[in-house]
Short mmCIF file of C-alpha atoms in Angstrom, two decimals:
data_model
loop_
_atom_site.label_atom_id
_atom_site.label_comp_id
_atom_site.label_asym_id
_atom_site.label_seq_id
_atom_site.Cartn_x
_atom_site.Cartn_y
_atom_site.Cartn_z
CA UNK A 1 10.62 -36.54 -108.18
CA UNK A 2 12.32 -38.71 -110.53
CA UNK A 3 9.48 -39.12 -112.88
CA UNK A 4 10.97 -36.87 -115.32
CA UNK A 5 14.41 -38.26 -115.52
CA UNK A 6 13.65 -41.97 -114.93
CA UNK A 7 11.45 -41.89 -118.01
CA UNK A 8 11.40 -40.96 -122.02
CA UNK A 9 9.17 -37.68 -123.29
CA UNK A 10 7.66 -40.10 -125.41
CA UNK A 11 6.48 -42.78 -122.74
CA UNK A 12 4.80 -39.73 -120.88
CA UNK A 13 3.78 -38.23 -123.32
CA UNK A 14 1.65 -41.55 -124.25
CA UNK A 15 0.75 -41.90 -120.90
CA UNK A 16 -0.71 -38.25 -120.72
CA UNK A 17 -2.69 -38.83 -123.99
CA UNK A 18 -3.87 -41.89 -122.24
CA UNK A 19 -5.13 -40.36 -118.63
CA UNK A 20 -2.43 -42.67 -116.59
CA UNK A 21 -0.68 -39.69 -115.86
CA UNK A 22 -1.50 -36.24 -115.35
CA UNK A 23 0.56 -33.77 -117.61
CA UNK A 24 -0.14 -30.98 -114.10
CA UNK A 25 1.46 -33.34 -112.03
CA UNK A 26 4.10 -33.98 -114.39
CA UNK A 27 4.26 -29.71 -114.62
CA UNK A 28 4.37 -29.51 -110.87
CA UNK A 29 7.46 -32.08 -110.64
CA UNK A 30 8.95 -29.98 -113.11
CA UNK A 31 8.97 -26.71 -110.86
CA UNK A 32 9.32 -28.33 -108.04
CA UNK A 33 12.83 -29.48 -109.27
CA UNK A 34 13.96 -26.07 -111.08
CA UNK A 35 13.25 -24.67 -107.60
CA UNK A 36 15.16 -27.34 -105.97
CA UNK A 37 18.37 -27.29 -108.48
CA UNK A 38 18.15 -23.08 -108.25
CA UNK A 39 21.63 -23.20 -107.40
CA UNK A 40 22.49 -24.34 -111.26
CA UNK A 41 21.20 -21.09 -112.54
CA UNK A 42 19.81 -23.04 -115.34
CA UNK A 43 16.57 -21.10 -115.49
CA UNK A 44 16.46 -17.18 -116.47
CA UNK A 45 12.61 -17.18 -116.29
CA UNK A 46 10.15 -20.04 -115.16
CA UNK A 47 6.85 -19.71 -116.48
CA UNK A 48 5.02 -21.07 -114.00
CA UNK A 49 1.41 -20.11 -113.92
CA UNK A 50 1.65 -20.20 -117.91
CA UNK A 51 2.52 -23.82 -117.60
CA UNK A 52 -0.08 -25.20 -115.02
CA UNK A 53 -2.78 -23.59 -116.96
CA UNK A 54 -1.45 -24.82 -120.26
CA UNK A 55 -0.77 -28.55 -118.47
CA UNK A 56 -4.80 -28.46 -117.26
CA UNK A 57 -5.66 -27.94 -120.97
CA UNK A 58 -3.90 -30.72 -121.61
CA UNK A 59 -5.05 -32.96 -119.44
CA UNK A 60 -8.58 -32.00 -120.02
CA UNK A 61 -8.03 -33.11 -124.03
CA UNK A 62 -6.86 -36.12 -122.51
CA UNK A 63 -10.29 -36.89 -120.84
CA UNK A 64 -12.28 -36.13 -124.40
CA UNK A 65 -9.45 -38.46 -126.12
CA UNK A 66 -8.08 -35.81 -127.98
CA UNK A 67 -4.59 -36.09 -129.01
CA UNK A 68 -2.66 -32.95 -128.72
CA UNK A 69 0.08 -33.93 -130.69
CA UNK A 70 3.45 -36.22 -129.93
CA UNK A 71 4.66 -33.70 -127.01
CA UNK A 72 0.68 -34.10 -125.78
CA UNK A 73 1.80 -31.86 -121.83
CA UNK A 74 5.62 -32.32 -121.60
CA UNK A 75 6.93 -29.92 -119.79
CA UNK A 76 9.85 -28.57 -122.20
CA UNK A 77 12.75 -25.63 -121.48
CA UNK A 78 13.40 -23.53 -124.59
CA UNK A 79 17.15 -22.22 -124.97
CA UNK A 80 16.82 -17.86 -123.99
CA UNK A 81 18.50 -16.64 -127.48
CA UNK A 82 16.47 -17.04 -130.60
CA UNK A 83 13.39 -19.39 -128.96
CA UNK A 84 11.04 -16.62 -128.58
CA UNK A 85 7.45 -17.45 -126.52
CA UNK A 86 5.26 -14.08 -126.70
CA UNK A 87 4.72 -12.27 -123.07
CA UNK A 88 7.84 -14.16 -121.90
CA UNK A 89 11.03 -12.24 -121.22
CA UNK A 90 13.41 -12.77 -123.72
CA UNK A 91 17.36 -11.76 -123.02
CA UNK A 92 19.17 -13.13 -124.89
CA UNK A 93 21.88 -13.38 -122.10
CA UNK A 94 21.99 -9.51 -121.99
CA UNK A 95 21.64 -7.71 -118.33
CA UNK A 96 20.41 -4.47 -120.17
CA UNK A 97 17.94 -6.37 -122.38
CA UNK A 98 16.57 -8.05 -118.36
CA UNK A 99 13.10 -6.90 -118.83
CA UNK A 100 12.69 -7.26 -122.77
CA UNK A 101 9.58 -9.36 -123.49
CA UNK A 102 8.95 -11.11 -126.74
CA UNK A 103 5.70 -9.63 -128.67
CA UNK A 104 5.75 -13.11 -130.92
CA UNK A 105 6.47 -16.92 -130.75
CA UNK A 106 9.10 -17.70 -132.58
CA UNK A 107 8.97 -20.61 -135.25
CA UNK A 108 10.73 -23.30 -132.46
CA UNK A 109 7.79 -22.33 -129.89
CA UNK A 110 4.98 -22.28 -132.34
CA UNK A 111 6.14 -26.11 -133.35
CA UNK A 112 6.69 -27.18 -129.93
CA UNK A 113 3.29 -25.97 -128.45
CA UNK A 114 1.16 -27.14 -131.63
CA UNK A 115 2.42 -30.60 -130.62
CA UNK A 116 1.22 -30.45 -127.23
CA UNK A 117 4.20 -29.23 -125.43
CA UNK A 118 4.03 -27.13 -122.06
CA UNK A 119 6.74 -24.50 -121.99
CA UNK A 120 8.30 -23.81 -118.53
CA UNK A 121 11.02 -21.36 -119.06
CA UNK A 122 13.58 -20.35 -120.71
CA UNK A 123 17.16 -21.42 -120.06
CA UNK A 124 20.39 -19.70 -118.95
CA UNK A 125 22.89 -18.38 -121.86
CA UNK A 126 25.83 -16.49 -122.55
CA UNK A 127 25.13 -12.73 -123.97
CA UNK A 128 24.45 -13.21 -127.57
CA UNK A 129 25.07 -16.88 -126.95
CA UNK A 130 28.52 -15.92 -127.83
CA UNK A 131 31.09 -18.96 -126.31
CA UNK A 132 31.20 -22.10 -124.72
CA UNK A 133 30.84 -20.70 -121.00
CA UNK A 134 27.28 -20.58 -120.05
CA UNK A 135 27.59 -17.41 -117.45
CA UNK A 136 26.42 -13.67 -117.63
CA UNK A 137 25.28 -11.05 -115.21
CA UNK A 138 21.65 -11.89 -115.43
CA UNK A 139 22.20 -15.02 -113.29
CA UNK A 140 25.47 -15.91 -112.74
CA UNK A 141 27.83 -19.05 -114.20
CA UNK A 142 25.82 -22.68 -114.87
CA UNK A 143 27.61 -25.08 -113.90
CA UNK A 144 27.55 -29.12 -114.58
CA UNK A 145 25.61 -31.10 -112.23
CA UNK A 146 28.94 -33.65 -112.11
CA UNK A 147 30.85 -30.81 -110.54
CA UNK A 148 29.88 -26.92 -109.24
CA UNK A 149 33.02 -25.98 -110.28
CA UNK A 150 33.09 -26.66 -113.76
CA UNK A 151 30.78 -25.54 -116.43
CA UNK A 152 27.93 -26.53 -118.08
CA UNK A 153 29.52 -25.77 -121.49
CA UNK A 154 27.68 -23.19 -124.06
CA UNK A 155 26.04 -21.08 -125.15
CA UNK A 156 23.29 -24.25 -124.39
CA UNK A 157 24.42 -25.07 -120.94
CA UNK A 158 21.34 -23.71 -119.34
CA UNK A 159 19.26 -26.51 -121.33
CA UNK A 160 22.14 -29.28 -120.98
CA UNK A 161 21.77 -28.29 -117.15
CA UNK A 162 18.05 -28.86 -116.88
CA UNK A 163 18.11 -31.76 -118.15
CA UNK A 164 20.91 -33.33 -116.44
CA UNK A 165 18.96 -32.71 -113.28
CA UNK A 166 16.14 -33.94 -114.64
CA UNK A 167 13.99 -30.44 -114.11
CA UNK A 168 13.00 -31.35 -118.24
CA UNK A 169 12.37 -34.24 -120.61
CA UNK A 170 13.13 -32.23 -123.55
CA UNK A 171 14.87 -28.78 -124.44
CA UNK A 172 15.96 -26.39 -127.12
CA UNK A 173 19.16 -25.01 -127.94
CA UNK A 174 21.09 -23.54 -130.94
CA UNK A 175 24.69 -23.66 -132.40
CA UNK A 176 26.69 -21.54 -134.22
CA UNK A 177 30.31 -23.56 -133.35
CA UNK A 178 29.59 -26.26 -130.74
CA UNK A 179 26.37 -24.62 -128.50
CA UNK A 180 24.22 -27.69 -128.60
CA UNK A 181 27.30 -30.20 -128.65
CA UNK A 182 29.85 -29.42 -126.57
CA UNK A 183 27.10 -28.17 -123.40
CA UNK A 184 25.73 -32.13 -124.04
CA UNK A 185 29.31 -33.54 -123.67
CA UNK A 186 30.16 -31.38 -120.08
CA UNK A 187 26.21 -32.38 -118.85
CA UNK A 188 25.96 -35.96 -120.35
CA UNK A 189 23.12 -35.56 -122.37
CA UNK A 190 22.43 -35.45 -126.37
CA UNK A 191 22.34 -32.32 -128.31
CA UNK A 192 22.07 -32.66 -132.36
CA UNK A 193 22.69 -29.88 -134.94
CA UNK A 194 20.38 -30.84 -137.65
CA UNK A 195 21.64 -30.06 -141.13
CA UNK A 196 21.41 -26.79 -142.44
CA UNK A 197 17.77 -25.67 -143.20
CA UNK A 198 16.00 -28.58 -141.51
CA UNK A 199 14.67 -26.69 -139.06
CA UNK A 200 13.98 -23.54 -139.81
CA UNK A 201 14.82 -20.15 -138.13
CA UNK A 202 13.49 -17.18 -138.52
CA UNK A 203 15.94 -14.11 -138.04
CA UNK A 204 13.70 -11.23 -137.46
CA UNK A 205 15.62 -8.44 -138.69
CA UNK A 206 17.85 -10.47 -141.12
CA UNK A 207 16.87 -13.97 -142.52
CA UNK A 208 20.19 -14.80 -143.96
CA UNK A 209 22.43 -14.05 -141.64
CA UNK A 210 22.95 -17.81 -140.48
CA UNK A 211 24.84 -18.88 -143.26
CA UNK A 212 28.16 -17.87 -142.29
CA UNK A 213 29.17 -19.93 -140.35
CA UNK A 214 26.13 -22.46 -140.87
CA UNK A 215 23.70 -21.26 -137.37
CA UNK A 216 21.06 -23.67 -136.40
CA UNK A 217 18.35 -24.74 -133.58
CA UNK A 218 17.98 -28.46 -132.56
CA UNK A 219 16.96 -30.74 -130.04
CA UNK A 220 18.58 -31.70 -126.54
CA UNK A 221 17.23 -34.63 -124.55
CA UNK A 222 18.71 -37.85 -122.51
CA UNK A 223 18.03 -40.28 -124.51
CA UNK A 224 18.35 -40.89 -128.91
CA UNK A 225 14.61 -41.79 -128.99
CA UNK A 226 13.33 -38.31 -127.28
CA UNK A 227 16.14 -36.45 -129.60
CA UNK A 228 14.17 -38.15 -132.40
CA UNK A 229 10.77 -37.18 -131.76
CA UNK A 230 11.70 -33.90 -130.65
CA UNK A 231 13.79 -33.01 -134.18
CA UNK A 232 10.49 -34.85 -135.74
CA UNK A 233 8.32 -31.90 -134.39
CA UNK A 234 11.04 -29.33 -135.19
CA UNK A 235 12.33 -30.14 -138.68
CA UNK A 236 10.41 -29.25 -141.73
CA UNK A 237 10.01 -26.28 -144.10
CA UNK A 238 8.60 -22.78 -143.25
CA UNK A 239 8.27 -19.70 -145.79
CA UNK A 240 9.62 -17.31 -143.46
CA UNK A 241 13.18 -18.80 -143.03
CA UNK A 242 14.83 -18.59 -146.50
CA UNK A 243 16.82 -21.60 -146.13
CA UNK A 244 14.23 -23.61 -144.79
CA UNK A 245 14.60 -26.57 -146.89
CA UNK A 246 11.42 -29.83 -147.88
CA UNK A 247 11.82 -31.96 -145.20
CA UNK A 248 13.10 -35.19 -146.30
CA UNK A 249 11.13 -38.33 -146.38
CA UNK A 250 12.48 -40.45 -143.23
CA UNK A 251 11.47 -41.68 -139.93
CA UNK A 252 13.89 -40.02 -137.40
CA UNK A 253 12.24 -42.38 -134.33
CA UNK A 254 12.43 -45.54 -136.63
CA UNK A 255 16.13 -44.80 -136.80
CA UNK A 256 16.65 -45.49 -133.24
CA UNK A 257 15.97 -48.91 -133.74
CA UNK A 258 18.30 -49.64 -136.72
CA UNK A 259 20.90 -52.86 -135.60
CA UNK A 260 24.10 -51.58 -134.46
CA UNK A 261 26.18 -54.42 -137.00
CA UNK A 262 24.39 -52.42 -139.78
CA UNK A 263 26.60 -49.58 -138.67
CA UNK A 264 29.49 -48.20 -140.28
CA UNK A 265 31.80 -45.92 -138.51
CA UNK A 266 34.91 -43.84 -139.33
CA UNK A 267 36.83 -43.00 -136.01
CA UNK A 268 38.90 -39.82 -135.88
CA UNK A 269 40.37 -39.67 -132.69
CA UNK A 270 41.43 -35.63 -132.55
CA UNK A 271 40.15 -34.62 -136.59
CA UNK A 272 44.19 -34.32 -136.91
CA UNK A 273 43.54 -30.77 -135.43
CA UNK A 274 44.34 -30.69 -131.95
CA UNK A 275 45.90 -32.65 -128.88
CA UNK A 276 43.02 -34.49 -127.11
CA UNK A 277 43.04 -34.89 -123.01
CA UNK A 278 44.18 -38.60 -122.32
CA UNK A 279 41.10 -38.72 -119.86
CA UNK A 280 38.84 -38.06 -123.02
CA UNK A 281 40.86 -40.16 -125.21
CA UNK A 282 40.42 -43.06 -123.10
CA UNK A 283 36.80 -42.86 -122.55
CA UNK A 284 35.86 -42.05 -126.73
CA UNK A 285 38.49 -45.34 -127.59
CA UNK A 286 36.65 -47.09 -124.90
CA UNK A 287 33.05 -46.11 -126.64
CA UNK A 288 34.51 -46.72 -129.95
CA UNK A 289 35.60 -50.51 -128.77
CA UNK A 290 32.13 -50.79 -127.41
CA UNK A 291 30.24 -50.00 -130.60
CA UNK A 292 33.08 -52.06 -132.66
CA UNK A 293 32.05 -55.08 -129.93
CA UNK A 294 28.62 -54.98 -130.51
CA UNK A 295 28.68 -55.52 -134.09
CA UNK A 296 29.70 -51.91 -135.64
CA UNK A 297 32.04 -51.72 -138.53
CA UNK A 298 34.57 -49.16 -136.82
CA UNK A 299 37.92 -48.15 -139.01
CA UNK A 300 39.89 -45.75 -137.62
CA UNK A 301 40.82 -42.83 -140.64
CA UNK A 302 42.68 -39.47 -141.40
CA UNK A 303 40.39 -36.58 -142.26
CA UNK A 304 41.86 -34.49 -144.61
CA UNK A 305 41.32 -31.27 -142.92
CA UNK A 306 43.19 -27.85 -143.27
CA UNK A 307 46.05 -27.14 -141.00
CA UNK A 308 44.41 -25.82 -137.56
CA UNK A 309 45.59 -22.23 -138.31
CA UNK A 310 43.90 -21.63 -141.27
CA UNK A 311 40.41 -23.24 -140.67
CA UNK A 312 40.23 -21.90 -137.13
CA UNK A 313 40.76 -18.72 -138.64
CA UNK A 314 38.70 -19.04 -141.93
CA UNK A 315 36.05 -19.43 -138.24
CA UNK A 316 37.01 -17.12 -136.76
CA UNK A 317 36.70 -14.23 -139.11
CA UNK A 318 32.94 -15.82 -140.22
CA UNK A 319 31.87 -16.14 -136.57
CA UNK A 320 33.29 -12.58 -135.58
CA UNK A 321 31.07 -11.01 -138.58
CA UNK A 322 28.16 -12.92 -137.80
CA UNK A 323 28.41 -11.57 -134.02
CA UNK A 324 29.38 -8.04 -134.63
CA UNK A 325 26.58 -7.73 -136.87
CA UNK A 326 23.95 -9.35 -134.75
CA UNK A 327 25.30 -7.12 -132.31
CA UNK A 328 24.74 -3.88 -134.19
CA UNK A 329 21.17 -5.00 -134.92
CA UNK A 330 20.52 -4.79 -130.94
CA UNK A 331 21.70 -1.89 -130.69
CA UNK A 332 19.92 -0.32 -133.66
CA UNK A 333 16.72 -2.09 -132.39
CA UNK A 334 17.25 -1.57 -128.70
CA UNK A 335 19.55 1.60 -128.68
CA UNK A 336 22.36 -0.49 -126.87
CA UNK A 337 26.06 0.59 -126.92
CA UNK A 338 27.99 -2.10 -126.77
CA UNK A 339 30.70 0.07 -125.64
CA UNK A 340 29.28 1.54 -122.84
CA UNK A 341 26.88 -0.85 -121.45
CA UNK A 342 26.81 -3.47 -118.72
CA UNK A 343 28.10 -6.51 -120.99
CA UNK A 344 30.84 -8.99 -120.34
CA UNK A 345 34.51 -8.09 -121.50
CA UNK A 346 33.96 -11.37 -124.01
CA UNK A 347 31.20 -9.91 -125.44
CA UNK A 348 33.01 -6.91 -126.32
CA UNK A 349 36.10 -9.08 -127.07
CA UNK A 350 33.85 -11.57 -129.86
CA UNK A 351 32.51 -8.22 -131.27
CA UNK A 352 35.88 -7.01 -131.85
CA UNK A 353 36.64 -10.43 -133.66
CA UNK A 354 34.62 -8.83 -136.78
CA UNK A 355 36.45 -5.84 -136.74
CA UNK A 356 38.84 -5.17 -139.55
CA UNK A 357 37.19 -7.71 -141.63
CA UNK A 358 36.52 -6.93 -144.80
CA UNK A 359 33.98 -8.54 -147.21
CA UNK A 360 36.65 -10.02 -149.78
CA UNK A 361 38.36 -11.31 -146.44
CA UNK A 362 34.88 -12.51 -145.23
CA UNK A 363 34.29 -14.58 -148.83
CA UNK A 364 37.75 -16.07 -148.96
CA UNK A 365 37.20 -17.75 -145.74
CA UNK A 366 35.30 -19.90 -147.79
CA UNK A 367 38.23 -21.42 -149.69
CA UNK A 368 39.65 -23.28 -146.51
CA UNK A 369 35.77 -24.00 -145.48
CA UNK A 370 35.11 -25.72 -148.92
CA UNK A 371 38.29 -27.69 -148.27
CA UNK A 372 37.39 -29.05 -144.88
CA UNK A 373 33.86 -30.17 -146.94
CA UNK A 374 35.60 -31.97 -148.84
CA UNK A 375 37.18 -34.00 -146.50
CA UNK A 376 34.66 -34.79 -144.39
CA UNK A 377 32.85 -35.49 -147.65
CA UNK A 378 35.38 -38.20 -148.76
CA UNK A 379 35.43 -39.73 -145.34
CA UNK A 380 31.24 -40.15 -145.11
CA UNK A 381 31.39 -41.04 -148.86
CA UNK A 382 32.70 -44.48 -147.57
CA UNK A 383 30.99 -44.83 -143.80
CA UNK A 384 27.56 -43.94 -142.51
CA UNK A 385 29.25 -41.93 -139.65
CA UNK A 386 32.64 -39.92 -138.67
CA UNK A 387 33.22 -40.55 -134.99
CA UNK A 388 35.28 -37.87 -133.08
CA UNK A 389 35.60 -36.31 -129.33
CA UNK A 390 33.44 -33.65 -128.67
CA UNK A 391 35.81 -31.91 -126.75
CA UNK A 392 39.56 -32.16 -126.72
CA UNK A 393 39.35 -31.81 -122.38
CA UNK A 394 37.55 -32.35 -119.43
CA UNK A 395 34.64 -30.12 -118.85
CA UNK A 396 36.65 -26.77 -117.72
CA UNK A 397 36.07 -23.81 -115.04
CA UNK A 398 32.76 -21.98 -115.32
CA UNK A 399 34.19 -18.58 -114.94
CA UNK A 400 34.40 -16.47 -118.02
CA UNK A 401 37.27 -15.06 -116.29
CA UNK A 402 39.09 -17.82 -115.82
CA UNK A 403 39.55 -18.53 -119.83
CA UNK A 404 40.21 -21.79 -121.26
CA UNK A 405 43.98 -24.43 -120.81
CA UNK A 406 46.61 -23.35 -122.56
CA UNK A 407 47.99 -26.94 -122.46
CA UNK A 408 46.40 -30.25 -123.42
CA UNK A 409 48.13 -33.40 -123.10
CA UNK A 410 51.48 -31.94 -122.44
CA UNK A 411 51.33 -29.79 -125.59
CA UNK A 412 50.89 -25.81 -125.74
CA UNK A 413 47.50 -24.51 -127.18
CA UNK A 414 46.58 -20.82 -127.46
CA UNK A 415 43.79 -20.60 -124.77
CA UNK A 416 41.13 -19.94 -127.12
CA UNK A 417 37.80 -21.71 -127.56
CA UNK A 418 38.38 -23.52 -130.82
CA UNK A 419 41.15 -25.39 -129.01
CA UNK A 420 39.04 -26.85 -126.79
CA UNK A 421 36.41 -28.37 -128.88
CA UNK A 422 36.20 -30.47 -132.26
CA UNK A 423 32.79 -28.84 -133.20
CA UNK A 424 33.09 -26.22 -135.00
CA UNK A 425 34.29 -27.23 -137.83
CA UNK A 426 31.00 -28.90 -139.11
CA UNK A 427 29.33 -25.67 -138.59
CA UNK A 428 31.65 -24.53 -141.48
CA UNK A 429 31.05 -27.42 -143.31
CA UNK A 430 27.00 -27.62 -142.17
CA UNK A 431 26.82 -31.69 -141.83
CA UNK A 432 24.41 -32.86 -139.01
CA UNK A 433 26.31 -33.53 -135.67
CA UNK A 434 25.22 -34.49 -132.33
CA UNK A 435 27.09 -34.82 -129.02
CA UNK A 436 26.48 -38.33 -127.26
CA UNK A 437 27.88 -39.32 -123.80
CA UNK A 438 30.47 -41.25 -123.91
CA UNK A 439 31.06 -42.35 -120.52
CA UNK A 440 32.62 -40.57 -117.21
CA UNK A 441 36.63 -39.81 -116.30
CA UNK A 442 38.08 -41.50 -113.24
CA UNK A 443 37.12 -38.31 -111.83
CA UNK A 444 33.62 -38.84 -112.80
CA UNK A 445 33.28 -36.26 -115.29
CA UNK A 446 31.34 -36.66 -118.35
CA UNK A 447 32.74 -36.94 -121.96
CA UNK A 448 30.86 -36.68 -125.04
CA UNK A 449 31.32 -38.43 -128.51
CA UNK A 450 30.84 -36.83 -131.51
CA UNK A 451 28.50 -38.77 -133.98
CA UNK A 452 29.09 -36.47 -137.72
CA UNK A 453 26.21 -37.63 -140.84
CA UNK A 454 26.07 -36.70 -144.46
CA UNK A 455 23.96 -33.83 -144.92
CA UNK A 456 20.39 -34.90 -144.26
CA UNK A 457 21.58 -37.85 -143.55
CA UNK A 458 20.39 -37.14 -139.49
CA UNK A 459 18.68 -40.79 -139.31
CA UNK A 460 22.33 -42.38 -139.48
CA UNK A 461 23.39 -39.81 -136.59
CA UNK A 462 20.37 -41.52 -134.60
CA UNK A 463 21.27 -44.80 -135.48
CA UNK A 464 24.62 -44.31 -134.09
CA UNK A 465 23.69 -42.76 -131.21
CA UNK A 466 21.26 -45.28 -130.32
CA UNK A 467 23.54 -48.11 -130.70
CA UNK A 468 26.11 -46.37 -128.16
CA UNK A 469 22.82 -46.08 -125.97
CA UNK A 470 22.41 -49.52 -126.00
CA UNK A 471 26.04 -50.96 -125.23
CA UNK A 472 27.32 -47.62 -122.66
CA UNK A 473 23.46 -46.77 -121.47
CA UNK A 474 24.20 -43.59 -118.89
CA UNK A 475 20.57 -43.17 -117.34
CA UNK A 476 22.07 -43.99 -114.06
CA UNK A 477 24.71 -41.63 -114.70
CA UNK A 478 23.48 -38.66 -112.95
CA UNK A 479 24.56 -37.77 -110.31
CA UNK A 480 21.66 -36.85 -107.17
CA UNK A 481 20.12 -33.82 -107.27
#
């Protein structure tokens, strides 16, 4: 049983392709532990006769030495939102949507399964993937393996979950403020927003709707090297995403192996935003020191940011027009009423966000957002990294219902999402980002470190969050399943 979590995608994966293991076995483990951790609600739908019959193929290309590809029968969890695998439910979160089933892979599956990936299932979300709490009425509330009480994060935490417990090597999840990040920092594990039009996404009733704020897809795994092979098999262009981008010319698993003293780092303890937890604080110094230790050039710096007020709410007004629009395309599509049907109060709540919006508001929004560019501009103009937390607390109550603190480090905050995290503000700004464990609380909670790149620049993200790999390693982190 601890084949999956003991061990990188890409050593099994070579030992598939070789015959020393057997990618069914590996399959079996797989469902035999998403059974055995059903109690995380990290699953909506496991796959399960799908897989084994998809993990036989592989291992019978194994016997003819044919190599299916890097992913050659990994069992791999794809986020329930905009990951799309044809005859497989697909929710999105949404109780009334329970029995929807996708009629086409999206671009994510079709990438993941031409490089020899088994699918599973698809993991637990928020409705619409629409905050940082991964709970809806589908399932219930997903909470972090380091404590039943507290959450998972969102709207990844089903994927963050699975692979905490070690159900997965490898999953998918997506981010539109923090939803790859800040469920990696409550589950200790690595999510990375790639830049902006590395990996492509196709929208099926409106391709450019992810621009405002920046919404992408990206890779979740346990350890830098399997985040870099998995981005390797998602990134590159695709004519049916408009922003899809040429993929540039790096080697995102080579980067793992870059020396940490060839590392330059800019440390930003809170972004000069918001009041950080001391427990937090503690733990990303402590990481920071570590890095600094082993070689790292590590200068603590001022980011030049917008007062809080204004680029939370430049976010907020983006955000709540992205969602109330995405929103209005169910219901055209589906004939939902958002009003009327069985849908969490914060969905209705985050649709509301984009009322009384108008478009002139909408485009100003980007006058604060070009500012906080800027900044993070001048700072990466000088370092190969901006260090920050990934969250300003402790991972926080899984209940929807039971909101967010209203008081970090002695100081009143206003309860809202954006308080709690230091993520959204590169999906403004669209630079690659990727939540890294930082270490554990005294209370053994799990902290993540925020590792921010130059556009493109996601090799120097992998660099970095190799190198804190190597001097805080948390394999033997997790707690028992």
């Amino acid at each position: 049983m601890s084949e999956l979590r003991g061990r990188s995608a890409r050593e099994l994966a070579t030992a598939v392709r070789e015959g020393r293991l057997s990618s069914l076995d590996l399959v079996e483990t797989a469902l035999t532990r998403i059974e055995a951790t059903d109690a995380l609600n990290a699953f909506i739908t496991v796959i399960a006769d799908s897989a084994r019959e998809r993990a036989r193929a592989a291992d019978r290309a194994a016997a003819r030495d044919e190599d299916l590809g890097p992913l050659h029968g990994m069992p791999v969890a794809i986020k329930d939102l905009r990951s799309r695998k044809a005859g497989v439910r697909n929710t999105m979160g949404l109780a009334p949507l329970a029995d929807n089933v996708a009629d086409e892979d999206s671009i994510t599956v079709e990438r993941l399964e031409a490089a020899g990936a088994v699918i599973v299932g698809t993991t637990n979300t928020p409705a619409l993937g629409h905050t940082i709490k991964t709970e809806n009425r589908l399932v219930g509330a997903t909470p972090t393996p380091f404590d039943n009480d507290r959450s998972a994060g969102g709207s990844s935490g089903g994927s963050a979950a699975a692979l905490a417990a070690g159900t997965v090597p490898l999953a998918t999840g997506s981010d539109i403020g923090g939803s790859l990040r800040v469920p990696a920092a409550c589950c200790n594990v690595i999510g990375l927003k790639p830049t902006f039009g590395l990996v492509p996404e196709r929208v099926p009733a409106d391709g450019f709707s992810t621009h405002s704020p920046f919404f992408v897809g990206g890779p979740m795994a346990r350890s830098a090297e399997d985040v870099a092979v998995l981005l390797d098999v998602l990134a590159g262009p695709d004519g049916r995403d408009p922003f899809s981008v040429p993929r540039p010319d790096v080697d995102y698993v080579g980067a793992t192996d870059r020396p940490t003293d060839d590392l330059s780092i800019a440390y930003s303890p809170n972004l000069d935003l918001q009041p950080v937890a001391p427990a937090v604080r503690e733990t990303v110094d402590a990481a920071v020191a570590d890095l600094a230790d082993a070689g790292a050039t590590v200068e603590t710096v001022d980011v030049s940011l917008p007062p809080y007020e204004e680029l939370s709410m430049a976010y907020v007004e983006q955000v709540g027009v992205f969602f109330r629009a995405f929103a209005q395309q169910l219901a055209d599509h589906y004939e939902l009423d958002f009003e009327t049907a069985d849908v969490e109060e914060t969905v209705r709540s985050t649709i509301a966000l984009g009322e009384g919006t108008d478009a002139t508001a909408e485009r100003l929004a980007n006058v604060p957002r070009t500012a906080a560019y800027d900044a993070v501009q001048d700072v990466l103009d000088s370092y190969d990294v901006l260090v920050t937390p990934t969250l300003t607390v402790p991972p926080y109550s899984k209940h929807l219902a039971d909101g967010y603190p209203t008081e970090i480090d002695g100081q009143s905050v206003l309860g809202v999402p954006t308080d709690v995290m230091l993520t959204w503000v590169f999906n403004l700004t669209g630079h690659p980002a990727a939540s890294v464990p930082a270490g554990l609380t005294d209370d053994g909670l799990p902290v993540g470190l925020q590792i921010v790149g130059e556009r493109f620049a996601e090799p120097d993200v992998l660099s970095a969050t190799a190198a804190l790999e190597r001097v805080r390693p948390w394999a033997g982190q997790y707690p028992p399943i």
